[in-house]
XYZ file of C-alpha atoms in Angstrom:
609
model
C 73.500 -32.348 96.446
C 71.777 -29.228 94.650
C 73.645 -25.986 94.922
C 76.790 -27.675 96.176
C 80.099 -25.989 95.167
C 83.012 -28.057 93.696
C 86.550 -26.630 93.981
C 88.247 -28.348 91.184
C 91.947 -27.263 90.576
C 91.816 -24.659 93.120
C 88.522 -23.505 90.639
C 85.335 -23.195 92.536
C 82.838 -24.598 90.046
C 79.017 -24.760 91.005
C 77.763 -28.108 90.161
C 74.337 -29.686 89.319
C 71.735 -27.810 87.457
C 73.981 -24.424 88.228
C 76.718 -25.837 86.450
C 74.462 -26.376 83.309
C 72.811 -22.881 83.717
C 75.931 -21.378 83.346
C 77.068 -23.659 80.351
C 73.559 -22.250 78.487
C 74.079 -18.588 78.892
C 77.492 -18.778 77.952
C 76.209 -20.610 74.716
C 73.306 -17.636 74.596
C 76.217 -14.721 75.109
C 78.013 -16.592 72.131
C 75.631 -16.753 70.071
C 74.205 -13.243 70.182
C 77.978 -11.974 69.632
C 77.886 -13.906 66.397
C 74.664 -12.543 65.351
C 75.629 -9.092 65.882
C 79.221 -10.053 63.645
C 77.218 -11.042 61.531
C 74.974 -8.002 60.704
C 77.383 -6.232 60.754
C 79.735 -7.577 58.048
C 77.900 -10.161 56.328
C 76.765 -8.628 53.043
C 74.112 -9.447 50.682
C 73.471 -9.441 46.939
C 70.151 -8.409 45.106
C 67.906 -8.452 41.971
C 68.960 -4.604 41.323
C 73.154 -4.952 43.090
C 75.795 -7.757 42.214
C 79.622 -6.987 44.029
C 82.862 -8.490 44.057
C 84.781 -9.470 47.157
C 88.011 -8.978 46.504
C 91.380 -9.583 49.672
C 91.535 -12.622 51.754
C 90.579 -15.916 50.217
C 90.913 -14.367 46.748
C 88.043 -12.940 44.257
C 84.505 -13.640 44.856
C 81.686 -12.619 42.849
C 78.668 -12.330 44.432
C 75.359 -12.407 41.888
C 72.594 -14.233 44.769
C 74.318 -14.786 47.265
C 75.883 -13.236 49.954
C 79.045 -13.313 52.087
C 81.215 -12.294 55.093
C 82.781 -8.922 54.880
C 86.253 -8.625 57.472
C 87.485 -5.402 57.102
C 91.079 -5.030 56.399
C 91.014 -8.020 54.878
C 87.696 -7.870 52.587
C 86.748 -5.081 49.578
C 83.877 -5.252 47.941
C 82.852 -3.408 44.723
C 78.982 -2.930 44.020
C 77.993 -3.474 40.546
C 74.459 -2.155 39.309
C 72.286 -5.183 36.886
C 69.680 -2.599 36.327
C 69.206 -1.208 32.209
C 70.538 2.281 32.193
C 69.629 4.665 29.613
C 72.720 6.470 27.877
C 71.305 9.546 26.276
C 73.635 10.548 22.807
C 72.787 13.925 21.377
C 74.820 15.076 18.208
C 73.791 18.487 17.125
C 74.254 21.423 15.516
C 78.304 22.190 14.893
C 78.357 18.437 16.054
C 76.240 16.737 13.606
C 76.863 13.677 11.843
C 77.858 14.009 8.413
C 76.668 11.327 6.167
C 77.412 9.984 2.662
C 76.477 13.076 0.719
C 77.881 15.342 3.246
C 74.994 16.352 4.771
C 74.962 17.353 8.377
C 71.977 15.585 10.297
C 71.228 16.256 14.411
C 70.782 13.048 16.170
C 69.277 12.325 19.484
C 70.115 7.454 20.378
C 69.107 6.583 23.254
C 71.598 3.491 24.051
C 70.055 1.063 26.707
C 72.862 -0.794 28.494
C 73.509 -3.252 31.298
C 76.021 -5.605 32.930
C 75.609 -9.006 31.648
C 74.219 -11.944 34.283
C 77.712 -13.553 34.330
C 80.260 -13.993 36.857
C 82.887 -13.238 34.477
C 81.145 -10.225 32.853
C 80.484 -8.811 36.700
C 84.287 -9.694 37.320
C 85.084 -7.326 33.845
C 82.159 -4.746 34.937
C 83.878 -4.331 38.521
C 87.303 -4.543 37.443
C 86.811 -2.006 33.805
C 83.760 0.308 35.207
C 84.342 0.056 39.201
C 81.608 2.457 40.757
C 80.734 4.098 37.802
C 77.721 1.140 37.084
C 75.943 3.105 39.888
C 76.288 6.624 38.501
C 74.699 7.107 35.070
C 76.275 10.533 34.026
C 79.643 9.031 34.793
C 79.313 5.562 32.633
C 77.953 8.148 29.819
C 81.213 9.800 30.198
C 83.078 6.790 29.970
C 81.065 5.175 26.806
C 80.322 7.964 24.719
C 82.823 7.737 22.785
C 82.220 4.364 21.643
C 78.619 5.074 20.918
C 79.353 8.800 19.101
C 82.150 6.548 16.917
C 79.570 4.040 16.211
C 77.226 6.935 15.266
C 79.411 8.477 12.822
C 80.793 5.246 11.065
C 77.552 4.383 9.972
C 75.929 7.572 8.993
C 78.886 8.033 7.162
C 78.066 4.907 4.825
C 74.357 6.429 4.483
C 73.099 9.453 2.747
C 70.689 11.798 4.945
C 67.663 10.154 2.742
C 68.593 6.639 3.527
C 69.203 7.249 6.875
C 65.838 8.913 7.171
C 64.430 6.055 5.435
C 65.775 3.132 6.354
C 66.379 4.030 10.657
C 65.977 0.293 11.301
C 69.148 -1.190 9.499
C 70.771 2.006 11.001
C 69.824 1.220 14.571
C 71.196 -2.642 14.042
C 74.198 -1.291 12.269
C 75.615 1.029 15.232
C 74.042 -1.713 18.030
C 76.693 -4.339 16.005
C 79.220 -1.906 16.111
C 79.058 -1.246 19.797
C 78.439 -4.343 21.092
C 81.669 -5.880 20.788
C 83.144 -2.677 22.615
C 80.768 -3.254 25.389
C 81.327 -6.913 26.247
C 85.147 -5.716 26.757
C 83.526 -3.963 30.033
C 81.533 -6.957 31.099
C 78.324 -5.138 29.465
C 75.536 -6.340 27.017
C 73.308 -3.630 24.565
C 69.747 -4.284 24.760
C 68.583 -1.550 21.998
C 69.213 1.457 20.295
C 66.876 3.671 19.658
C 66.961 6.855 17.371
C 64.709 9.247 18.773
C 65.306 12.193 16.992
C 66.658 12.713 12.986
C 66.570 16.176 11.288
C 68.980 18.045 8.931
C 71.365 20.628 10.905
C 70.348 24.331 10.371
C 72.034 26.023 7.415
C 73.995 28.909 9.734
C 75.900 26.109 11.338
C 77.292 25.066 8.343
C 80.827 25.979 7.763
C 81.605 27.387 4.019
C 85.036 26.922 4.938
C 84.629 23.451 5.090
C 85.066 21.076 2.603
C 82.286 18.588 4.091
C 79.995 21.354 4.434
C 80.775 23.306 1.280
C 79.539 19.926 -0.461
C 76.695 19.842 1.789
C 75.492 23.545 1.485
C 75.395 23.420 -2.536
C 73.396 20.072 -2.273
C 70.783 21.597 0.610
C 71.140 24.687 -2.017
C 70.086 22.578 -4.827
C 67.626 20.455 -3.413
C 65.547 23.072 -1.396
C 65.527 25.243 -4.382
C 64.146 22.292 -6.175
C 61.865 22.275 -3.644
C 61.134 25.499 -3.449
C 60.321 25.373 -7.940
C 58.005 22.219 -7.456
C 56.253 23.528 -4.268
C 55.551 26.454 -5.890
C 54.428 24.396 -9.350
C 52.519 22.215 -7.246
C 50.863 25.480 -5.654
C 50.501 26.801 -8.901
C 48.468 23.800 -10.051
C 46.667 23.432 -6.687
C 45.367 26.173 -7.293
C 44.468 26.544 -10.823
C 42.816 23.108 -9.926
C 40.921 24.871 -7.077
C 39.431 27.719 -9.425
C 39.271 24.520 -12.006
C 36.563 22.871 -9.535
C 35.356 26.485 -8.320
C 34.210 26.627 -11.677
C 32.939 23.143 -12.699
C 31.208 23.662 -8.542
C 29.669 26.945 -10.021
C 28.477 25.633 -13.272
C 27.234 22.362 -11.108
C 24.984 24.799 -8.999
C 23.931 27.038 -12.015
C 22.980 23.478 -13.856
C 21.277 22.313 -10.281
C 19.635 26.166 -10.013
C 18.392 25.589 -13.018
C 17.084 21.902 -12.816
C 15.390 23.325 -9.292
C 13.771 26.251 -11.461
C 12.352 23.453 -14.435
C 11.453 21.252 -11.316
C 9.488 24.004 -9.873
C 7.932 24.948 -12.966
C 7.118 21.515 -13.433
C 5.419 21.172 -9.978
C 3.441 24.346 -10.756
C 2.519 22.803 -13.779
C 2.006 19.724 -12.648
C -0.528 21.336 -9.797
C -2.297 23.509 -12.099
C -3.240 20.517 -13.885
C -4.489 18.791 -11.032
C -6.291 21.766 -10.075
C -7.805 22.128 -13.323
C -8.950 18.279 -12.954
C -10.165 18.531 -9.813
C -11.917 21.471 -10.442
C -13.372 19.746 -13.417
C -13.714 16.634 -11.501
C -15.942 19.045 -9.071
C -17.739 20.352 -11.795
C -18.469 17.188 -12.980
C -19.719 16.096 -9.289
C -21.292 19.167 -8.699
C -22.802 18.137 -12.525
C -23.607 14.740 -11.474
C -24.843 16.084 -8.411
C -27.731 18.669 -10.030
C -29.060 16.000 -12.302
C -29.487 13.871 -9.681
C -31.426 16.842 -7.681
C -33.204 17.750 -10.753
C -34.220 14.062 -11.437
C -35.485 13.800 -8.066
C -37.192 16.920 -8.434
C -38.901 15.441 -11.578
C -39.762 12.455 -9.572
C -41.147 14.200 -7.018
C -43.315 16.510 -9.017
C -44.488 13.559 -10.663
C -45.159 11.544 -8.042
C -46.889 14.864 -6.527
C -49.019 15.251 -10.124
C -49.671 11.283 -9.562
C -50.797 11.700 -5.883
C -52.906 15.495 -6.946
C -54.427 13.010 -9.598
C -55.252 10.481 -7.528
C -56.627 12.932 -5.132
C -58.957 14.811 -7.340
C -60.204 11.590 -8.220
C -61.028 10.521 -5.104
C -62.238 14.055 -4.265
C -64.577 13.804 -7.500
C -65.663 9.994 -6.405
C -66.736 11.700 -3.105
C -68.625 14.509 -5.241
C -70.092 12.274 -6.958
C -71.053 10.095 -4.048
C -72.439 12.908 -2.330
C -74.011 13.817 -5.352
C -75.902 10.843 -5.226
C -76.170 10.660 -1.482
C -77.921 14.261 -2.425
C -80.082 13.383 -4.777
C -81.159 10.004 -3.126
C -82.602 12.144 0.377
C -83.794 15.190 -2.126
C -85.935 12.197 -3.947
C -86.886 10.279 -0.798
C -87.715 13.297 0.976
C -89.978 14.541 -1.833
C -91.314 11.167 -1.894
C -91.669 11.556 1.999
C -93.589 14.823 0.991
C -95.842 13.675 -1.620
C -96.638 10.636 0.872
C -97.726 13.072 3.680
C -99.433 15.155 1.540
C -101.260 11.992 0.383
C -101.579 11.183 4.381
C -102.974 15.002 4.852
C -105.083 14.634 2.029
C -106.921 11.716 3.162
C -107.063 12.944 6.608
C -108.751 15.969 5.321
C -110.617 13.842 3.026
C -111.391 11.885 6.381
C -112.446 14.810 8.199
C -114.603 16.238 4.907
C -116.439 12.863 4.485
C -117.124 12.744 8.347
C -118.021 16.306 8.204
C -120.550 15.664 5.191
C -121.467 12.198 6.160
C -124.522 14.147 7.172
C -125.158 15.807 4.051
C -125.703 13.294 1.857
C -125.018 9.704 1.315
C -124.675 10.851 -2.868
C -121.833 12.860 -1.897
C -119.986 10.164 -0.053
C -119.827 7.706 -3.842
C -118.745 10.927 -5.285
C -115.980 11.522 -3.092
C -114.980 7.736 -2.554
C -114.919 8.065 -6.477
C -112.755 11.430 -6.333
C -110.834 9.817 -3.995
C -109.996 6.811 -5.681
C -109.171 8.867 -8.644
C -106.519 11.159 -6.923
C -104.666 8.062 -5.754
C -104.781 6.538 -8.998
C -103.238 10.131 -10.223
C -100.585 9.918 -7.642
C -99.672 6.828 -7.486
C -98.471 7.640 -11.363
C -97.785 10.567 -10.927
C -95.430 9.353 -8.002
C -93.941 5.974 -10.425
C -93.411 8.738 -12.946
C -91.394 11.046 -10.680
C -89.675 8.070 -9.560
C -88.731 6.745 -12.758
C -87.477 10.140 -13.887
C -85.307 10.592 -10.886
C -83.904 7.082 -11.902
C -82.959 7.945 -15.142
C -81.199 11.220 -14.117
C -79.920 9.056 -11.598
C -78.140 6.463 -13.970
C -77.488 9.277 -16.466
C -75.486 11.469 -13.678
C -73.766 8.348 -12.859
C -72.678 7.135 -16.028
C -71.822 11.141 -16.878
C -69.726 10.886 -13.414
C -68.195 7.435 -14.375
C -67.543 8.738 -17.953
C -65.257 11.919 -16.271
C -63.785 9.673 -14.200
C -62.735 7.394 -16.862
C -61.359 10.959 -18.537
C -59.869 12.417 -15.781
C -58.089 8.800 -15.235
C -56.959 8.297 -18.744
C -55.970 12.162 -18.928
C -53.690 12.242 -15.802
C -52.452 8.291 -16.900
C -51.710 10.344 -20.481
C -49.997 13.047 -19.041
C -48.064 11.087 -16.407
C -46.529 8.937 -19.121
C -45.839 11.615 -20.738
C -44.281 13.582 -17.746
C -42.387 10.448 -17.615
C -41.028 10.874 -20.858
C -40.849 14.599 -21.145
C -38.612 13.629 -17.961
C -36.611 10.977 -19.368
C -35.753 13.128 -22.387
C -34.663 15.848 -20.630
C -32.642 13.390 -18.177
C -30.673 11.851 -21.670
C -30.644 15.666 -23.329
C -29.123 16.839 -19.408
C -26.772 13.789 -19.594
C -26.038 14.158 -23.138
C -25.117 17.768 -22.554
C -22.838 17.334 -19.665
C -21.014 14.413 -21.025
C -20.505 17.131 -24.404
C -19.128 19.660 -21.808
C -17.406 16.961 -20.507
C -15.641 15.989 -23.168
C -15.311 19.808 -24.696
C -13.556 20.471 -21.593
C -11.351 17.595 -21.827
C -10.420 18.533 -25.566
C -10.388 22.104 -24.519
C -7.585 21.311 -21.744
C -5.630 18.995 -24.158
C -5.524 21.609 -26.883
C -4.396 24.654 -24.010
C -1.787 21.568 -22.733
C -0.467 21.119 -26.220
C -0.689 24.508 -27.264
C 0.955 25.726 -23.803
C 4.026 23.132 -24.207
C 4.419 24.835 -27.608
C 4.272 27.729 -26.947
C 7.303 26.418 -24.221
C 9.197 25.050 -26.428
C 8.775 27.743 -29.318
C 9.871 30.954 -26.563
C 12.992 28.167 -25.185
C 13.847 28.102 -28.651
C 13.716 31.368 -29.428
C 15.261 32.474 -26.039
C 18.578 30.373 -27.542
C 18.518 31.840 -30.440
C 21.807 33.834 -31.397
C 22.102 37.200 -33.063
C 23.124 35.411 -36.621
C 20.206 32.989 -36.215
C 18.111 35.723 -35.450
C 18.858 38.234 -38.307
C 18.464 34.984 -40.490
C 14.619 34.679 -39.671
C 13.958 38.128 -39.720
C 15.551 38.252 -43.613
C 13.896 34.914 -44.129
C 10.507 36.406 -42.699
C 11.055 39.851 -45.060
C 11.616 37.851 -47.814
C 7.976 35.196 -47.477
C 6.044 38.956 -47.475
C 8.150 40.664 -49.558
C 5.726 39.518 -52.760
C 2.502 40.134 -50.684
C 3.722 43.502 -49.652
C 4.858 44.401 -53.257
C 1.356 42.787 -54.367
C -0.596 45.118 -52.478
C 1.278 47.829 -52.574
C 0.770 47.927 -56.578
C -2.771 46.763 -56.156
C -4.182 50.937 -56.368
C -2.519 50.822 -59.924
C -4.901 47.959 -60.962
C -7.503 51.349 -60.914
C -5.041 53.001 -64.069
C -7.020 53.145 -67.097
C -4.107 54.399 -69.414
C -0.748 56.172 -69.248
C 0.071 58.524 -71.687
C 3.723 59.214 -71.859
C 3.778 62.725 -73.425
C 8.268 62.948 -73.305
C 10.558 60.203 -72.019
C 13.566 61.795 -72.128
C 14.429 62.814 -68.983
C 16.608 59.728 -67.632
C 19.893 60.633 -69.173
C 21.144 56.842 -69.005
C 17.687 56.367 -72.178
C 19.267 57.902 -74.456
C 23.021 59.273 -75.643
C 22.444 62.089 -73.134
C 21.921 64.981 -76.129
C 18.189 64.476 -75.992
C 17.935 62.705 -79.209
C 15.520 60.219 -78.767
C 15.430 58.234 -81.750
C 19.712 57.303 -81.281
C 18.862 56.444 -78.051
C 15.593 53.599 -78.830
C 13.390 55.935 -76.890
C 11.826 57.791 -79.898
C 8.199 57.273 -81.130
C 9.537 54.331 -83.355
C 10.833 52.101 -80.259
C 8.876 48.644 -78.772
C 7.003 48.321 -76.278
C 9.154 45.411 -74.526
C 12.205 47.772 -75.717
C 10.940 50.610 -73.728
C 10.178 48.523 -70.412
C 13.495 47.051 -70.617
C 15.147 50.087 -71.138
C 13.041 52.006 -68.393
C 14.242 48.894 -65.958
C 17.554 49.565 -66.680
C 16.907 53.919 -66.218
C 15.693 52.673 -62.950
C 18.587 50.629 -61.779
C 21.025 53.665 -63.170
C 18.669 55.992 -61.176
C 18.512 54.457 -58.351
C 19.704 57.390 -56.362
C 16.882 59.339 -57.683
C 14.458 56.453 -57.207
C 15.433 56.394 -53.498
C 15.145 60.209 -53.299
C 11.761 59.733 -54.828
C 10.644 56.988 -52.458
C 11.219 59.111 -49.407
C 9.246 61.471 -51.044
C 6.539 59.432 -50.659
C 6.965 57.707 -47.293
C 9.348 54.911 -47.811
C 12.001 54.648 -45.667
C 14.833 52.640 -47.555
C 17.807 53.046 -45.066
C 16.649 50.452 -42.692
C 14.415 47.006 -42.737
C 11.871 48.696 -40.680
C 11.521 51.562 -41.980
C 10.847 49.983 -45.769
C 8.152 47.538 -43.677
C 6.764 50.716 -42.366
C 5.735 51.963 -45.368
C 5.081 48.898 -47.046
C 2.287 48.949 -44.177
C 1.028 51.840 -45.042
C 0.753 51.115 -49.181
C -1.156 48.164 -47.889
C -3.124 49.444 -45.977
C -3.830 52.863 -48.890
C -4.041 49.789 -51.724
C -6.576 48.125 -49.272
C -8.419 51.495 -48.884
C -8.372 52.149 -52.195
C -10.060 48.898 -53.131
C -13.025 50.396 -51.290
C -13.217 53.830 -52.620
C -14.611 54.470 -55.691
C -12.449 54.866 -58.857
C -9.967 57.467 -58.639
C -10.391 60.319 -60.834
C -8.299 61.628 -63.462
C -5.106 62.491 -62.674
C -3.844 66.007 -63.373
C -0.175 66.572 -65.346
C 2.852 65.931 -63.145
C 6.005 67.408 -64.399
C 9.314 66.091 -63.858
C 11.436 67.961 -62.230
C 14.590 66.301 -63.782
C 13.728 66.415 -67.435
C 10.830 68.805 -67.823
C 8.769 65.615 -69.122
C 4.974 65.554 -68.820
C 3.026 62.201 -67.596
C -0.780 62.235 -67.986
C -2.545 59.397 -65.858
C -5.910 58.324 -66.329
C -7.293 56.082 -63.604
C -11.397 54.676 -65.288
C -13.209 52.052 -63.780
C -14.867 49.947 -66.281
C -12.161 51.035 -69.307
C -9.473 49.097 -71.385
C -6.474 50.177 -70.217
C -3.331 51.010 -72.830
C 0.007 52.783 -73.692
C -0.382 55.818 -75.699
C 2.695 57.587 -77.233
């Protein structure tokens, strides 16, 4: 039955679905107990923590996994898989000395980690114990190794090598540590060498024979430096006033291309402007020969039309002329016929009023009568035919003028045409002359202009020498002209009477005796003009002294010119003057000798003695 109680053994047990009840929460009790053991020493590995169970059932290494934990009988050591960075700074008095005994500061960062293997975690937890987990105290541990590896290498490399070639230096101490590592169960990933300078002079030791070695090389070489940096500034910058200079000429050359560019633009638009303007005159040219050829049209067409006018106006004179003289005739002939009619009515009334005086009276006056209309009727064919004949003749007079007038105004329209035609090829003829006189005018300022250009460039580069050379050059082309003219007035000399030649002392032997010294009344004529050349070139002095007397300045180039000018200028004068008169005695004041000059127009002229 349900619920019924079963005493087995003297043990009440329920039975039935009681007895299973209890069986299930006993399992339920169990099995939360074991849960909570387990949390509570079951321990698990991760990605970041490996450990080692050490105790009871021997050595376990746990990489994955995990396992049970009893104290007492379990220990377990944690061992960190994550990369640590093991920071290695050598500096200062601690500086690696390399192959040429320099000291060098060096900051290696060594990257480090236990290696993924049971038997590397079993070194790890059995070399390094907790100090995988605490960074500062593995650096501790290792430094050594790494500081030994540091200084074994750099001392195989000089400070330039190791500067230069860091990568074999890096592999170098990562090959020399590596082996030291794996003895802890750890691998090196890298090495890397984050800072390399030279170790500051004061911290070398003179005392010391490393750094003694090293202080006269860093001696040598930055004094070395210090020569070529300052050769090297030295040449920087003479090479900087070197380009200043080639830059300054550069902008003279380009200020002075800018100026001839300018100059050329300005040139360039005053000749434009000069042919536009004369493109304008030339239009404005065109342009009044045009007007003035319509003009001459016009008036002739106006002359043509003030013909044709007054010959209409004369056709209708002499139309109404005729019109005129046709009523004047047919109203005289009207006249005549009524005084006819008036005459026969009174000649009507007279024979009615003497039909009662006598019937003799009335064959008189039939015979009177027939008379007067025999004498009227010619007298009226005459008047008629008169009036015809001065009618044809004022026609053919008015037909003649017509014919005149006509032939007059065709004359002087064909020759209006003409006049106008002439004047149109003279007007064309004259501006095409300008035309072209303008053109050749324009070509000749052009040419003249660009040498005028080139003559002042030239001159403007001229130098002193060059100069002084064209001025001598230029003295000596006028030199003959200005010695021509200024000896032109003595063309006017008739004769020159030499009255005593003795007062050049270099004539004669300088006693006065004038026939030992060729200058007596006996000498030549050549003789004495060679001889008074030569008194002249002796005298020079004298001759200079004399010259200023006179005006010409002989110290300087212009001064010589200057009066040159002015003997030109008195020979020129003296050309148109009349001749000069006869010279009084000059005495010289040298000698005491007496020159008589006598200047004739017209005369022979000679050498007296």
């Amino acid at each position: 039955m349900d619920g019924e109680i079963v005493e087995i053994g003297g043990i009440v047990v329920p039975s039935g679905p009681a007895l299973v009840g209890m069986f299930v929460g006993g399992f339920l009790v169990l099995l939360l107990v074991f849960v909570l053991l387990a949390a509570r020493f079951y321990h698990r590995a991760t990605k970041e923590v490996a450990f080692v169970r050490t105790g009871m059932g021997g050595e376990k290494v746990i990489l994955d996994g995990g396992c049970i934990k009893l104290p007492v009988f379990h220990e377990i050591i944690p061992v960190n898989m994550r990369t640590l960075r093991l920071q290695v700074d050598r500096k200062n008095e601690e500086g690696l000395i390399t192959a040429d005994r320099m000291r060098v500061d060096v900051t290696a960062e060594f990257y480090v980690r236990v290696k993924t293997s049971t038997e590397a975690i079993a070194k790890a937890a059995q070399t390094l114990g907790n100090r995988t987990l605490e960074t500062q105290h593995l650096k501790e541990l290792l430094q050594g190794k790494f500081v030994d590896a540091l200084r074994s290498v750099a001392a195989g490399l000089s400070m330039e090598q190791l500067h230069e070639q860091r990568s074999d230096f890096v592999q170098s101490v990562q090959q020399s540590v590596s082996e030291d590592l794996l003895k802890n169960g750890l691998e090196l990933e890298s090495v890397s060498l984050t800072a390399l300078d030279q170790t500051a002079r004061q911290y070398f030791k003179e005392d010391n024979a490393f750094d003694a070695q090293g202080l006269a090389k860093l001696t040598q070489i930055t004094e070395a430096k210090k020569e070529e940096r300052n050769r090297i500034e030295q040449e920087a910058r003479i090479l900087i006033e070197t380009k200043n200079l080639e830059a300054e000429k550069q902008s003279l050359h380009i200020k002075r291309d800018e100026e001839f560019a300018r100059m050329s633009q300005r040139q360039e638009v005053e000749v434009a402007r000069a042919q536009q303007e004369a493109e304008i005159a030339k239009e404005q040219a065109n342009r009044r020969r045009e007007a003035e050829h319509a003009r001459i049209v016009a008036e002739q067409q106006v002359k043509e039309s003030n013909i044709g006018a007054n010959r209409a106006v004369r056709e209708q004179e002499i139309q109404a002329a005729q019109q005129v003289e046709q009523a004047r005739i047919h109203s005289e002939q009207t006249l005549e016929i009524s005084k006819q009619a008036a005459a026969i009515a009174v000649a009507r009334k007279s024979e009615e009023k003497s039909k009662a005086e006598a019937e003799a009276a009335v064959a008189r006056a039939l015979m009177v009568k027939q008379e007067e209309e025999v004498v009227t009727v010619r007298e009226t064919a005459v008047a008629t035919r008169l009036k015809e004949i001065q009618l044809i003749k004022a026609r053919e007079e008015a037909e003649q003028k017509a014919i005149d007038v006509t032939v007059r105004a065709t004359a002087e329209r064909e020759a209006a045409k003409d006049r106008a035609d002439a004047e149109l090829t003279e007007a064309r003829a004259q501006a095409e002359r300008i035309r072209l006189v303008a053109e050749a005018d324009q070509k000749r300022l052009e040419v003249e202009a660009f040498g005028e250009k080139a003559i002042n460039e030239a001159k403007n580069i001229l130098s002193g020498e060059i100069i002084r050379f064209e001025l001598r050059k230029l003295i000596a082309q006028l030199a003959p002209e200005v010695v021509a003219a200024s000896v032109k007035p003595m063309e006017k000399i008739d004769s020159i009477r030499i009255i005593q030649a003795n007062g050049f002392g270099g004539l004669g032997d300088g006693s006065g005796n004038a026939a030992a010294g060729q200058n007596g009344a006996g000498a030549t004529l050549p003789n004495q003009v060679v001889q008074a050349a030569l008194g002249y070139r002796m005298n020079l002095p004298l001759v200079e002294a004399l010259l200023k007397e006179v005006g010409l300045e002989t110290s300087s180039v212009e001064g010589l010119l200057g009066g040159l000018g002015s003997a030109m200028r008195s020979g020129e004068a003296a050309e148109g003057a009349s001749p000069a008169p006869e010279a009084g005695p000059v005495e010289n004041a040298s000698s005491g000798a007496v020159t008589t000059t006598r200047a004739t127009a017209g005369d022979d002229a000679g050498l007296g003695s």
